[in-house]
PDB file of C-alpha atoms in Angstrom:
ATOM      1  CA  MET A 793     136.226  89.621 184.814  1.00 39.00           C
ATOM      2  CA  ARG A 794     134.356  91.835 182.607  1.00 38.00           C
ATOM      3  CA  VAL A 795     135.196  95.157 181.324  1.00 40.00           C
ATOM      4  CA  ARG A 796     132.434  97.958 179.854  1.00 37.00           C
ATOM      5  CA  ARG A 797     134.206 100.856 178.235  1.00 37.00           C
ATOM      6  CA  LEU A 798     132.055 103.603 177.153  1.00 32.00           C
ATOM      7  CA  THR A 799     134.799 106.485 175.611  1.00 30.00           C
ATOM      8  CA  LEU A 800     137.312 105.982 172.693  1.00 27.00           C
ATOM      9  CA  PRO A 801     140.921 106.421 174.842  1.00 26.00           C
ATOM     10  CA  VAL A 802     143.481 106.309 172.468  1.00 24.00           C
ATOM     11  CA  LEU A 803     141.883 105.517 169.067  1.00 22.00           C
ATOM     12  CA  ALA A 804     145.297 105.209 167.473  1.00 21.00           C
ATOM     13  CA  ILE A 805     146.572 102.576 169.199  1.00 21.00           C
ATOM     14  CA  ALA A 806     144.225 100.692 167.841  1.00 24.00           C
ATOM     15  CA  LEU A 807     145.559 100.921 164.366  1.00 26.00           C
ATOM     16  CA  VAL A 808     148.721  99.715 164.661  1.00 28.00           C
ATOM     17  CA  VAL A 809     148.964  98.071 161.206  1.00 30.00           C
ATOM     18  CA  VAL A 810     148.048 100.346 158.553  1.00 32.00           C
ATOM     19  CA  THR A 811     146.749  99.421 155.150  1.00 38.00           C
ATOM     20  CA  ALA A 812     150.368  98.881 152.898  1.00 43.00           C
ATOM     21  CA  PRO A 813     150.755 100.547 150.290  1.00 48.00           C
ATOM     22  CA  ALA A 814     150.840  99.148 146.527  1.00 49.00           C
ATOM     23  CA  PRO A 815     153.801  97.086 146.027  1.00 51.00           C
ATOM     24  CA  GLY A 816     156.258  98.376 144.029  1.00 54.00           C
ATOM     25  CA  GLY A 817     155.311 101.859 144.564  1.00 54.00           C
ATOM     26  CA  ALA A 818     152.344 104.193 145.121  1.00 48.00           C
ATOM     27  CA  ALA A 819     149.158 103.647 142.864  1.00 41.00           C
ATOM     28  CA  GLU A 820     148.357 106.084 140.453  1.00 54.00           C
ATOM     29  CA  SER A 821     144.812 105.836 141.215  1.00 54.00           C
ATOM     30  CA  PRO A 822     142.972 105.974 144.892  1.00 82.00           C
ATOM     31  CA  VAL A 823     143.087 102.506 145.878  1.00 83.00           C
ATOM     32  CA  GLU A 824     144.381 100.522 148.551  1.00 82.00           C
ATOM     33  CA  TRP A 825     146.109  97.209 148.292  1.00 85.00           C
ATOM     34  CA  ARG A 826     144.491  94.135 150.153  1.00 84.00           C
ATOM     35  CA  GLU A 827     145.710  90.521 150.854  1.00 88.00           C
ATOM     36  CA  VAL A 828     143.262  88.451 149.493  1.00 86.00           C
ATOM     37  CA  PHE A 829     143.091  84.407 151.003  1.00 88.00           C
ATOM     38  CA  SER A 830     141.715  81.219 149.416  1.00 88.00           C
ATOM     39  CA  PRO A 831     140.722  78.176 150.391  1.00 88.00           C
ATOM     40  CA  ASP A 832     143.741  76.379 149.323  1.00 92.00           C
ATOM     41  CA  GLY A 833     146.555  78.762 151.207  1.00 93.00           C
ATOM     42  CA  THR A 834     147.362  81.038 148.493  1.00 93.00           C
ATOM     43  CA  ILE A 835     147.555  84.743 148.906  1.00 93.00           C
ATOM     44  CA  THR A 836     147.775  87.134 146.456  1.00 89.00           C
ATOM     45  CA  GLN A 837     146.992  91.282 146.258  1.00 88.00           C
ATOM     46  CA  VAL A 838     144.151  92.910 144.733  1.00 85.00           C
ATOM     47  CA  ALA A 839     143.503  96.813 144.424  1.00 84.00           C
ATOM     48  CA  VAL A 840     140.582  97.873 146.064  1.00 84.00           C
ATOM     49  CA  PRO A 841     138.967 101.227 145.343  1.00 84.00           C
ATOM     50  CA  VAL A 842     139.294 103.382 148.402  1.00 83.00           C
ATOM     51  CA  ALA A 843     135.827 103.637 150.085  1.00 80.00           C
ATOM     52  CA  VAL A 844     134.684 106.520 152.510  1.00 83.00           C
ATOM     53  CA  GLU A 845     134.047 104.713 155.893  1.00 89.00           C
ATOM     54  CA  ALA A 846     131.420 106.529 158.234  1.00 91.00           C
ATOM     55  CA  ARG A 847     132.482 106.728 161.329  1.00 94.00           C
ATOM     56  CA  ALA A 848     129.860 105.598 164.180  1.00 93.00           C
ATOM     57  CA  ALA A 849     128.738 108.039 166.635  1.00 91.00           C
ATOM     58  CA  PRO A 850     130.492 108.100 170.043  1.00 91.00           C
ATOM     59  CA  ALA A 851     127.094 106.827 171.803  1.00 89.00           C
ATOM     60  CA  GLU A 852     127.237 103.962 169.596  1.00 92.00           C
ATOM     61  CA  VAL A 853     130.477 102.698 170.527  1.00 95.00           C
ATOM     62  CA  ASP A 854     129.221 100.732 173.736  1.00 94.00           C
ATOM     63  CA  ALA A 855     130.116  97.190 173.863  1.00 97.00           C
ATOM     64  CA  GLU A 856     130.987  94.804 176.585  1.00 97.00           C
ATOM     65  CA  VAL A 857     134.550  93.468 176.607  1.00 98.00           C
ATOM     66  CA  VAL A 858     135.084  90.013 177.957  1.00 97.00           C
ATOM     67  CA  PRO A 859     138.762  89.089 178.851  1.00 97.00           C
ATOM     68  CA  ILE A 860     139.554  85.900 176.911  1.00 98.00           C
ATOM     69  CA  GLN A 861     143.177  85.746 178.247  1.00 97.00           C
ATOM     70  CA  GLN A 862     144.721  88.629 180.401  1.00 97.00           C
ATOM     71  CA  THR A 863     148.049  87.385 181.972  1.00 96.00           C
ATOM     72  CA  GLY A 864     149.509  91.149 182.415  1.00 95.00           C
ATOM     73  CA  ALA A 865     149.357  94.985 182.253  1.00 94.00           C
ATOM     74  CA  ALA A 866     148.757  95.818 178.554  1.00 92.00           C
ATOM     75  CA  ASP A 867     152.119  97.663 177.815  1.00 91.00           C
ATOM     76  CA  GLN A 868     153.690  94.718 178.819  1.00 93.00           C
ATOM     77  CA  ARG A 869     151.772  92.144 176.568  1.00 94.00           C
ATOM     78  CA  TYR A 870     150.660  91.728 172.876  1.00 93.00           C
ATOM     79  CA  ASP A 871     147.352  92.506 173.138  1.00 95.00           C
ATOM     80  CA  LEU A 872     144.943  90.713 170.505  1.00 96.00           C
ATOM     81  CA  VAL A 873     141.354  92.175 170.093  1.00 97.00           C
ATOM     82  CA  PHE A 874     138.383  90.314 168.249  1.00 98.00           C
ATOM     83  CA  VAL A 875     135.418  92.536 166.914  1.00 98.00           C
ATOM     84  CA  GLY A 876     132.390  90.314 165.551  1.00 98.00           C
ATOM     85  CA  ASP A 877     129.877  91.604 162.891  1.00 98.00           C
ATOM     86  CA  GLY A 878     126.806  89.980 162.142  1.00 98.00           C
ATOM     87  CA  TYR A 879     125.885  88.549 165.518  1.00 98.00           C
ATOM     88  CA  THR A 880     122.626  89.440 166.934  1.00 98.00           C
ATOM     89  CA  ALA A 881     122.241  89.464 170.754  1.00 98.00           C
ATOM     90  CA  SER A 882     120.983  86.040 170.601  1.00 98.00           C
ATOM     91  CA  GLU A 883     124.275  84.902 168.749  1.00 98.00           C
ATOM     92  CA  LEU A 884     126.715  86.215 171.343  1.00 98.00           C
ATOM     93  CA  GLY A 885     127.241  82.758 172.759  1.00 98.00           C
ATOM     94  CA  ALA A 886     128.346  81.341 169.222  1.00 98.00           C
ATOM     95  CA  TYR A 887     130.381  84.368 168.636  1.00 98.00           C
ATOM     96  CA  HIS A 888     132.626  83.414 171.582  1.00 98.00           C
ATOM     97  CA  GLU A 889     133.078  80.225 170.612  1.00 98.00           C
ATOM     98  CA  HIS A 890     134.318  81.263 166.923  1.00 97.00           C
ATOM     99  CA  VAL A 891     137.005  83.696 169.133  1.00 97.00           C
ATOM    100  CA  VAL A 892     138.040  81.061 171.460  1.00 97.00           C
ATOM    101  CA  GLY A 893     138.285  78.562 168.249  1.00 96.00           C
ATOM    102  CA  LYS A 894     140.503  81.376 166.312  1.00 96.00           C
ATOM    103  CA  TRP A 895     142.759  81.830 169.511  1.00 96.00           C
ATOM    104  CA  ASP A 896     143.241  78.292 170.104  1.00 95.00           C
ATOM    105  CA  GLU A 897     144.324  77.583 166.152  1.00 94.00           C
ATOM    106  CA  LEU A 898     146.512  80.769 166.394  1.00 94.00           C
ATOM    107  CA  SER A 899     148.047  79.769 169.759  1.00 95.00           C
ATOM    108  CA  ALA A 900     148.931  76.042 168.446  1.00 95.00           C
ATOM    109  CA  VAL A 901     151.310  77.598 165.979  1.00 96.00           C
ATOM    110  CA  GLU A 902     154.896  78.405 166.925  1.00 97.00           C
ATOM    111  CA  PRO A 903     156.251  80.748 168.238  1.00 97.00           C
ATOM    112  CA  PHE A 904     152.988  81.552 169.641  1.00 96.00           C
ATOM    113  CA  LYS A 905     152.457  78.323 171.379  1.00 97.00           C
ATOM    114  CA  THR A 906     155.798  78.874 173.476  1.00 97.00           C
ATOM    115  CA  TYR A 907     154.737  82.597 174.328  1.00 96.00           C
ATOM    116  CA  LYS A 908     151.357  82.106 174.608  1.00 96.00           C
ATOM    117  CA  GLN A 909     151.395  83.619 178.349  1.00 96.00           C
ATOM    118  CA  TYR A 910     152.659  86.893 177.065  1.00 96.00           C
ATOM    119  CA  PHE A 911     149.455  87.695 175.260  1.00 96.00           C
ATOM    120  CA  ASN A 912     146.023  89.295 176.171  1.00 97.00           C
ATOM    121  CA  VAL A 913     142.842  88.529 174.331  1.00 98.00           C
ATOM    122  CA  TRP A 914     139.953  90.448 174.278  1.00 98.00           C
ATOM    123  CA  GLN A 915     136.393  89.816 172.536  1.00 98.00           C
ATOM    124  CA  VAL A 916     134.497  92.955 172.207  1.00 98.00           C
ATOM    125  CA  ASN A 917     130.599  92.104 172.153  1.00 98.00           C
ATOM    126  CA  VAL A 918     129.632  93.828 168.979  1.00 98.00           C
ATOM    127  CA  VAL A 919     125.735  93.823 168.318  1.00 98.00           C
ATOM    128  CA  SER A 920     124.182  93.885 165.209  1.00 98.00           C
ATOM    129  CA  ASN A 921     120.284  94.161 163.908  1.00 97.00           C
ATOM    130  CA  GLU A 922     120.746  91.024 161.501  1.00 98.00           C
ATOM    131  CA  SER A 923     122.711  87.900 161.500  1.00 98.00           C
ATOM    132  CA  GLY A 924     125.079  87.148 158.366  1.00 97.00           C
ATOM    133  CA  VAL A 925     127.099  89.404 156.497  1.00 97.00           C
ATOM    134  CA  ASP A 926     126.561  91.211 152.819  1.00 96.00           C
ATOM    135  CA  ASN A 927     126.831  89.360 149.932  1.00 94.00           C
ATOM    136  CA  ASP A 928     126.487  86.278 151.415  1.00 94.00           C
ATOM    137  CA  PRO A 929     125.067  83.753 150.058  1.00 91.00           C
ATOM    138  CA  THR A 930     124.699  85.880 146.914  1.00 89.00           C
ATOM    139  CA  LEU A 931     125.950  88.664 145.892  1.00 90.00           C
ATOM    140  CA  GLY A 932     123.640  91.432 146.178  1.00 90.00           C
ATOM    141  CA  SER A 933     122.277  90.376 149.467  1.00 93.00           C
ATOM    142  CA  ALA A 934     122.513  93.094 152.191  1.00 94.00           C
ATOM    143  CA  LYS A 935     122.346  92.546 156.005  1.00 96.00           C
ATOM    144  CA  ASP A 936     122.082  95.297 159.009  1.00 97.00           C
ATOM    145  CA  THR A 937     124.961  95.064 160.574  1.00 97.00           C
ATOM    146  CA  ALA A 938     127.212  97.098 163.122  1.00 97.00           C
ATOM    147  CA  LEU A 939     130.858  96.899 161.072  1.00 97.00           C
ATOM    148  CA  ASP A 940     129.090  96.752 157.421  1.00 96.00           C
ATOM    149  CA  MET A 941     131.192  93.458 156.880  1.00 96.00           C
ATOM    150  CA  GLY A 942     130.683  91.846 153.125  1.00 95.00           C
ATOM    151  CA  PHE A 943     132.213  89.453 150.589  1.00 94.00           C
ATOM    152  CA  TRP A 944     133.277  90.994 147.257  1.00 91.00           C
ATOM    153  CA  CYS A 945     134.624  93.751 149.383  1.00 88.00           C
ATOM    154  CA  GLN A 946     130.930  95.247 149.369  1.00 73.00           C
ATOM    155  CA  GLY A 947     131.052  95.271 145.598  1.00 74.00           C
ATOM    156  CA  ARG A 948     133.728  97.415 145.136  1.00 66.00           C
ATOM    157  CA  ASP A 949     134.465  96.654 141.560  1.00 65.00           C
ATOM    158  CA  VAL A 950     136.357  93.928 142.700  1.00 69.00           C
ATOM    159  CA  ASN A 951     135.936  90.573 141.123  1.00 72.00           C
ATOM    160  CA  THR A 952     137.225  88.708 144.404  1.00 84.00           C
ATOM    161  CA  GLU A 953     134.328  86.647 145.875  1.00 88.00           C
ATOM    162  CA  ARG A 954     136.321  85.805 149.070  1.00 90.00           C
ATOM    163  CA  LEU A 955     137.621  89.056 150.060  1.00 91.00           C
ATOM    164  CA  LEU A 956     135.804  90.408 153.121  1.00 93.00           C
ATOM    165  CA  CYS A 957     135.999  93.999 153.866  1.00 92.00           C
ATOM    166  CA  VAL A 958     134.854  95.513 156.879  1.00 95.00           C
ATOM    167  CA  ASN A 959     134.425  99.099 157.823  1.00 95.00           C
ATOM    168  CA  GLN A 960     137.702  99.372 159.588  1.00 94.00           C
ATOM    169  CA  THR A 961     137.323 102.674 160.717  1.00 96.00           C
ATOM    170  CA  LYS A 962     134.055 101.514 162.831  1.00 97.00           C
ATOM    171  CA  ALA A 963     135.890  98.125 163.459  1.00 97.00           C
ATOM    172  CA  THR A 964     138.968  99.990 165.071  1.00 97.00           C
ATOM    173  CA  GLN A 965     136.229 102.249 167.200  1.00 97.00           C
ATOM    174  CA  PHE A 966     135.082  99.386 169.062  1.00 98.00           C
ATOM    175  CA  GLY A 967     138.576  97.451 169.093  1.00 97.00           C
ATOM    176  CA  ALA A 968     139.651 100.991 171.117  1.00 97.00           C
ATOM    177  CA  LEU A 969     137.269  99.530 173.691  1.00 97.00           C
ATOM    178  CA  ALA A 970     139.776  97.212 174.953  1.00 97.00           C
ATOM    179  CA  PRO A 971     142.435  98.117 177.283  1.00 94.00           C
ATOM    180  CA  GLN A 972     145.339  98.089 174.297  1.00 94.00           C
ATOM    181  CA  ALA A 973     145.272  96.643 171.043  1.00 94.00           C
ATOM    182  CA  ASP A 974     148.119  95.680 168.778  1.00 91.00           C
ATOM    183  CA  GLN A 975     146.285  94.180 166.351  1.00 92.00           C
ATOM    184  CA  VAL A 976     142.298  94.042 165.714  1.00 95.00           C
ATOM    185  CA  ILE A 977     140.629  91.378 164.184  1.00 95.00           C
ATOM    186  CA  ALA A 978     137.261  91.409 162.613  1.00 97.00           C
ATOM    187  CA  LEU A 979     134.898  88.234 162.749  1.00 98.00           C
ATOM    188  CA  GLY A 980     131.913  87.777 160.565  1.00 98.00           C
ATOM    189  CA  ASN A 981     129.309  85.561 161.191  1.00 98.00           C
ATOM    190  CA  THR A 982     129.605  83.321 158.349  1.00 97.00           C
ATOM    191  CA  THR A 983     130.550  79.890 157.684  1.00 96.00           C
ATOM    192  CA  LYS A 984     131.956  80.777 153.996  1.00 95.00           C
ATOM    193  CA  TYR A 985     136.011  81.227 153.758  1.00 93.00           C
ATOM    194  CA  GLY A 986     136.968  84.394 153.303  1.00 91.00           C
ATOM    195  CA  GLY A 987     139.204  87.177 154.787  1.00 90.00           C
ATOM    196  CA  ALA A 988     141.447  89.936 154.021  1.00 89.00           C
ATOM    197  CA  GLY A 989     144.348  91.895 155.501  1.00 84.00           C
ATOM    198  CA  GLY A 990     144.914  95.469 156.459  1.00 80.00           C
ATOM    199  CA  GLY A 991     144.779  97.913 159.099  1.00 84.00           C
ATOM    200  CA  VAL A 992     142.039  95.731 160.253  1.00 91.00           C
ATOM    201  CA  ALA A 993     142.383  91.804 159.505  1.00 91.00           C
ATOM    202  CA  THR A 994     139.231  89.870 158.929  1.00 94.00           C
ATOM    203  CA  ALA A 995     138.275  86.135 158.989  1.00 94.00           C
ATOM    204  CA  SER A 996     135.055  83.949 158.784  1.00 96.00           C
ATOM    205  CA  GLY A 997     134.135  83.474 162.130  1.00 97.00           C
ATOM    206  CA  ALA A 998     132.375  79.890 161.610  1.00 96.00           C
ATOM    207  CA  ASN A 999     135.206  78.734 159.387  1.00 93.00           C
ATOM    208  CA  ALA A1000     137.920  76.477 160.607  1.00 88.00           C
ATOM    209  CA  GLN A1001     139.952  77.075 158.218  1.00 87.00           C
ATOM    210  CA  ALA A1002     140.156  81.247 158.307  1.00 90.00           C
ATOM    211  CA  GLY A1003     141.864  81.383 161.769  1.00 88.00           C
ATOM    212  CA  GLN A1004     144.964  81.021 159.531  1.00 92.00           C
ATOM    213  CA  ILE A1005     145.109  84.545 158.498  1.00 90.00           C
ATOM    214  CA  ALA A1006     145.689  85.854 161.908  1.00 89.00           C
ATOM    215  CA  VAL A1007     148.747  83.766 161.781  1.00 93.00           C
ATOM    216  CA  HIS A1008     149.854  85.533 158.728  1.00 95.00           C
ATOM    217  CA  GLU A1009     148.633  88.823 159.489  1.00 91.00           C
ATOM    218  CA  LEU A1010     150.345  89.126 163.147  1.00 92.00           C
ATOM    219  CA  GLY A1011     153.677  88.067 161.284  1.00 94.00           C
ATOM    220  CA  HIS A1012     153.603  91.476 159.922  1.00 93.00           C
ATOM    221  CA  SER A1013     152.263  93.422 162.873  1.00 89.00           C
ATOM    222  CA  ILE A1014     154.690  91.770 165.131  1.00 92.00           C
ATOM    223  CA  GLY A1015     157.764  90.693 163.624  1.00 94.00           C
ATOM    224  CA  GLU A1016     157.498  93.089 160.845  1.00 95.00           C
ATOM    225  CA  LEU A1017     157.757  90.479 158.422  1.00 97.00           C
ATOM    226  CA  ALA A1018     157.403  90.797 154.264  1.00 97.00           C
ATOM    227  CA  ASP A1019     154.990  88.692 152.413  1.00 97.00           C
ATOM    228  CA  GLU A1020     156.730  86.017 150.490  1.00 98.00           C
ATOM    229  CA  TYR A1021     154.577  85.176 147.568  1.00 97.00           C
ATOM    230  CA  ASP A1022     155.296  86.790 144.408  1.00 96.00           C
ATOM    231  CA  TYR A1023     152.184  88.588 142.834  1.00 90.00           C
ATOM    232  CA  PRO A1024     151.694  90.505 140.944  1.00 91.00           C
ATOM    233  CA  TYR A1025     154.921  92.322 139.825  1.00 94.00           C
ATOM    234  CA  ASP A1026     157.591  90.718 137.250  1.00 97.00           C
ATOM    235  CA  ARG A1027     161.170  92.070 138.274  1.00 98.00           C
ATOM    236  CA  TYR A1028     162.523  93.999 141.218  1.00 98.00           C
ATOM    237  CA  THR A1029     165.086  96.593 140.698  1.00 96.00           C
ATOM    238  CA  GLY A1030     165.492  98.308 143.673  1.00 96.00           C
ATOM    239  CA  SER A1031     167.613  98.703 146.941  1.00 97.00           C
ATOM    240  CA  ASP A1032     167.349  95.452 149.657  1.00 98.00           C
ATOM    241  CA  PRO A1033     164.335  95.815 151.357  1.00 98.00           C
ATOM    242  CA  VAL A1034     164.319  96.294 155.304  1.00 97.00           C
ATOM    243  CA  GLU A1035     162.303  93.621 155.948  1.00 98.00           C
ATOM    244  CA  PRO A1036     164.678  90.393 157.473  1.00 98.00           C
ATOM    245  CA  ASN A1037     163.052  87.667 155.419  1.00 98.00           C
ATOM    246  CA  THR A1038     163.633  89.309 152.034  1.00 98.00           C
ATOM    247  CA  THR A1039     166.446  90.150 149.886  1.00 98.00           C
ATOM    248  CA  ASN A1040     167.698  91.071 146.548  1.00 98.00           C
ATOM    249  CA  ASP A1041     170.911  89.445 147.060  1.00 98.00           C
ATOM    250  CA  PRO A1042     170.764  85.937 145.168  1.00 98.00           C
ATOM    251  CA  THR A1043     173.327  84.590 147.945  1.00 98.00           C
ATOM    252  CA  GLY A1044     170.923  84.921 150.880  1.00 98.00           C
ATOM    253  CA  ALA A1045     173.914  86.807 152.788  1.00 98.00           C
ATOM    254  CA  LYS A1046     171.225  88.549 155.457  1.00 98.00           C
ATOM    255  CA  TRP A1047     170.360  85.526 156.941  1.00 98.00           C
ATOM    256  CA  SER A1048     173.794  83.686 156.371  1.00 97.00           C
ATOM    257  CA  ARG A1049     173.579  82.281 159.868  1.00 96.00           C
ATOM    258  CA  TYR A1050     170.587  79.640 158.899  1.00 97.00           C
ATOM    259  CA  LEU A1051     171.774  78.836 155.294  1.00 98.00           C
ATOM    260  CA  GLY A1052     171.695  75.314 154.954  1.00 98.00           C
ATOM    261  CA  GLN A1053     169.841  74.427 157.988  1.00 98.00           C
ATOM    262  CA  PRO A1054     166.399  72.612 158.237  1.00 98.00           C
ATOM    263  CA  SER A1055     163.494  74.826 158.491  1.00 98.00           C
ATOM    264  CA  PRO A1056     160.132  74.054 160.359  1.00 97.00           C
ATOM    265  CA  ASP A1057     158.159  75.025 157.096  1.00 96.00           C
ATOM    266  CA  GLY A1058     159.978  72.201 155.320  1.00 93.00           C
ATOM    267  CA  GLY A1059     163.008  71.895 153.098  1.00 88.00           C
ATOM    268  CA  VAL A1060     166.206  74.049 153.816  1.00 98.00           C
ATOM    269  CA  VAL A1061     167.314  77.559 154.228  1.00 98.00           C
ATOM    270  CA  GLY A1062     168.632  78.956 151.336  1.00 98.00           C
ATOM    271  CA  ALA A1063     167.734  81.953 148.580  1.00 98.00           C
ATOM    272  CA  TYR A1064     164.630  81.350 146.687  1.00 98.00           C
ATOM    273  CA  GLU A1065     163.776  83.726 144.055  1.00 98.00           C
ATOM    274  CA  GLY A1066     160.236  85.037 144.492  1.00 98.00           C
ATOM    275  CA  SER A1067     159.145  87.263 146.894  1.00 98.00           C
ATOM    276  CA  ARG A1068     157.229  90.506 148.347  1.00 97.00           C
ATOM    277  CA  TYR A1069     155.202  90.622 145.440  1.00 96.00           C
ATOM    278  CA  TYR A1070     157.759  90.235 142.758  1.00 97.00           C
ATOM    279  CA  LYS A1071     158.470  87.011 140.534  1.00 98.00           C
ATOM    280  CA  PHE A1072     162.249  88.281 140.026  1.00 98.00           C
ATOM    281  CA  GLY A1073     165.168  89.699 141.499  1.00 98.00           C
ATOM    282  CA  LEU A1074     164.160  89.181 145.461  1.00 98.00           C
ATOM    283  CA  TYR A1075     164.470  86.220 147.313  1.00 98.00           C
ATOM    284  CA  ARG A1076     163.182  84.038 150.244  1.00 98.00           C
ATOM    285  CA  PRO A1077     164.523  82.238 152.751  1.00 98.00           C
ATOM    286  CA  THR A1078     162.628  79.171 152.066  1.00 98.00           C
ATOM    287  CA  GLU A1079     160.524  77.261 149.937  1.00 97.00           C
ATOM    288  CA  ASN A1080     156.929  78.050 151.689  1.00 97.00           C
ATOM    289  CA  SER A1081     156.397  79.604 154.879  1.00 98.00           C
ATOM    290  CA  ILE A1082     152.989  80.965 156.389  1.00 97.00           C
ATOM    291  CA  MET A1083     154.191  84.171 155.010  1.00 97.00           C
ATOM    292  CA  ARG A1084     153.900  82.832 151.295  1.00 97.00           C
ATOM    293  CA  THR A1085     150.930  80.124 152.152  1.00 97.00           C
ATOM    294  CA  LEU A1086     148.531  79.750 154.993  1.00 95.00           C
ATOM    295  CA  GLY A1087     148.334  76.752 156.627  1.00 94.00           C
ATOM    296  CA  ARG A1088     152.498  76.669 156.861  1.00 96.00           C
ATOM    297  CA  GLU A1089     154.876  77.452 159.830  1.00 97.00           C
ATOM    298  CA  PHE A1090     156.970  80.290 159.937  1.00 98.00           C
ATOM    299  CA  ASN A1091     160.427  79.829 158.746  1.00 98.00           C
ATOM    300  CA  LEU A1092     163.614  80.150 160.888  1.00 98.00           C
ATOM    301  CA  ILE A1093     164.123  83.752 159.938  1.00 98.00           C
ATOM    302  CA  GLY A1094     160.405  84.663 160.619  1.00 98.00           C
ATOM    303  CA  ARG A1095     160.417  82.876 163.996  1.00 97.00           C
ATOM    304  CA  GLU A1096     163.402  84.646 165.013  1.00 97.00           C
ATOM    305  CA  ALA A1097     162.150  87.984 164.145  1.00 97.00           C
ATOM    306  CA  MET A1098     158.780  87.194 166.153  1.00 96.00           C
ATOM    307  CA  ILE A1099     160.872  86.020 169.443  1.00 96.00           C
ATOM    308  CA  THR A1100     162.946  88.992 168.833  1.00 96.00           C
ATOM    309  CA  ALA A1101     160.014  91.490 168.932  1.00 94.00           C
ATOM    310  CA  PHE A1102     158.631  89.647 171.964  1.00 94.00           C
ATOM    311  CA  LYS A1103     161.508  90.035 173.980  1.00 93.00           C
ATOM    312  CA  GLU A1104     161.836  94.054 173.120  1.00 92.00           C
ATOM    313  CA  LYS A1105     157.972  94.428 174.250  1.00 90.00           C
ATOM    314  CA  ILE A1106     157.700  92.358 177.129  1.00 93.00           C
ATOM    315  CA  PRO A1107     159.949  92.849 180.421  1.00 91.00           C
ATOM    316  CA  GLU A1108     160.125  89.352 181.539  1.00 90.00           C
ATOM    317  CA  LEU A1109     161.829  88.038 178.627  1.00 89.00           C
ATOM    318  CA  ARG A1110     164.378  90.855 178.241  1.00 83.00           C
TER     319      ARG A1110
END
């Protein structure tokens, strides 16, 4: 089955996850905070100057939509949509392999593995004029691509080589060609490790490690989980956060039913200081889950939040 959509119905659906505000409060300057992922799995936040993004003309938003996995109606499934950048018409076969590889990697992680049949996965064949992405292999090299993807976040005064930014406006326009989009992931045609979080998550298509970025981002968009790393702020003094996997209570009473239990990400559930961008004053349930470091499992609290979200949306699970 192949689907071609030439219009942009309900574009807002494609933008379920919005760019997070600055951790700890609104920024004084016009910046957006983006997650940066390193090859060793560590995650940090960096302030990126807000870009003025051009929209693609409606006539330009024309791409074939290929179902990778379709198991039910879009309103009763989680719909994951891949859009590609830097893939020419002759490279769509490689792009397909990259999409399938990222979905295989993601769906091997629990609870996606158990609930794999409740996902629809779509591949939008965005065709670029040139192969590759900007600033690869060196800063300053430019490619004519459909979604303007590039390392160094397109040189927006960010000293972060592996921050792979994309024109999120264009990416969501193309993502909206799928029947529905609960999370849009833009894959860049590059072997170099890189990616970014945000309204549209990005990852290097041809890099075997980069699929873990999608796992982490779906923790945000499906489970509404907080980040569990402790950068860049010092001490938190506010009220208890709403996310289920972070608390200002050093006893960990928020997840009392799990205290002392072994967790699939390793170790035992407790209250570990350092979470949600703060070194002190906030606590996470385990030492090191996927919400803190890529390549890990969800902890018990994160896994429960994901499964609860699945059950709320998917009629067969209620």
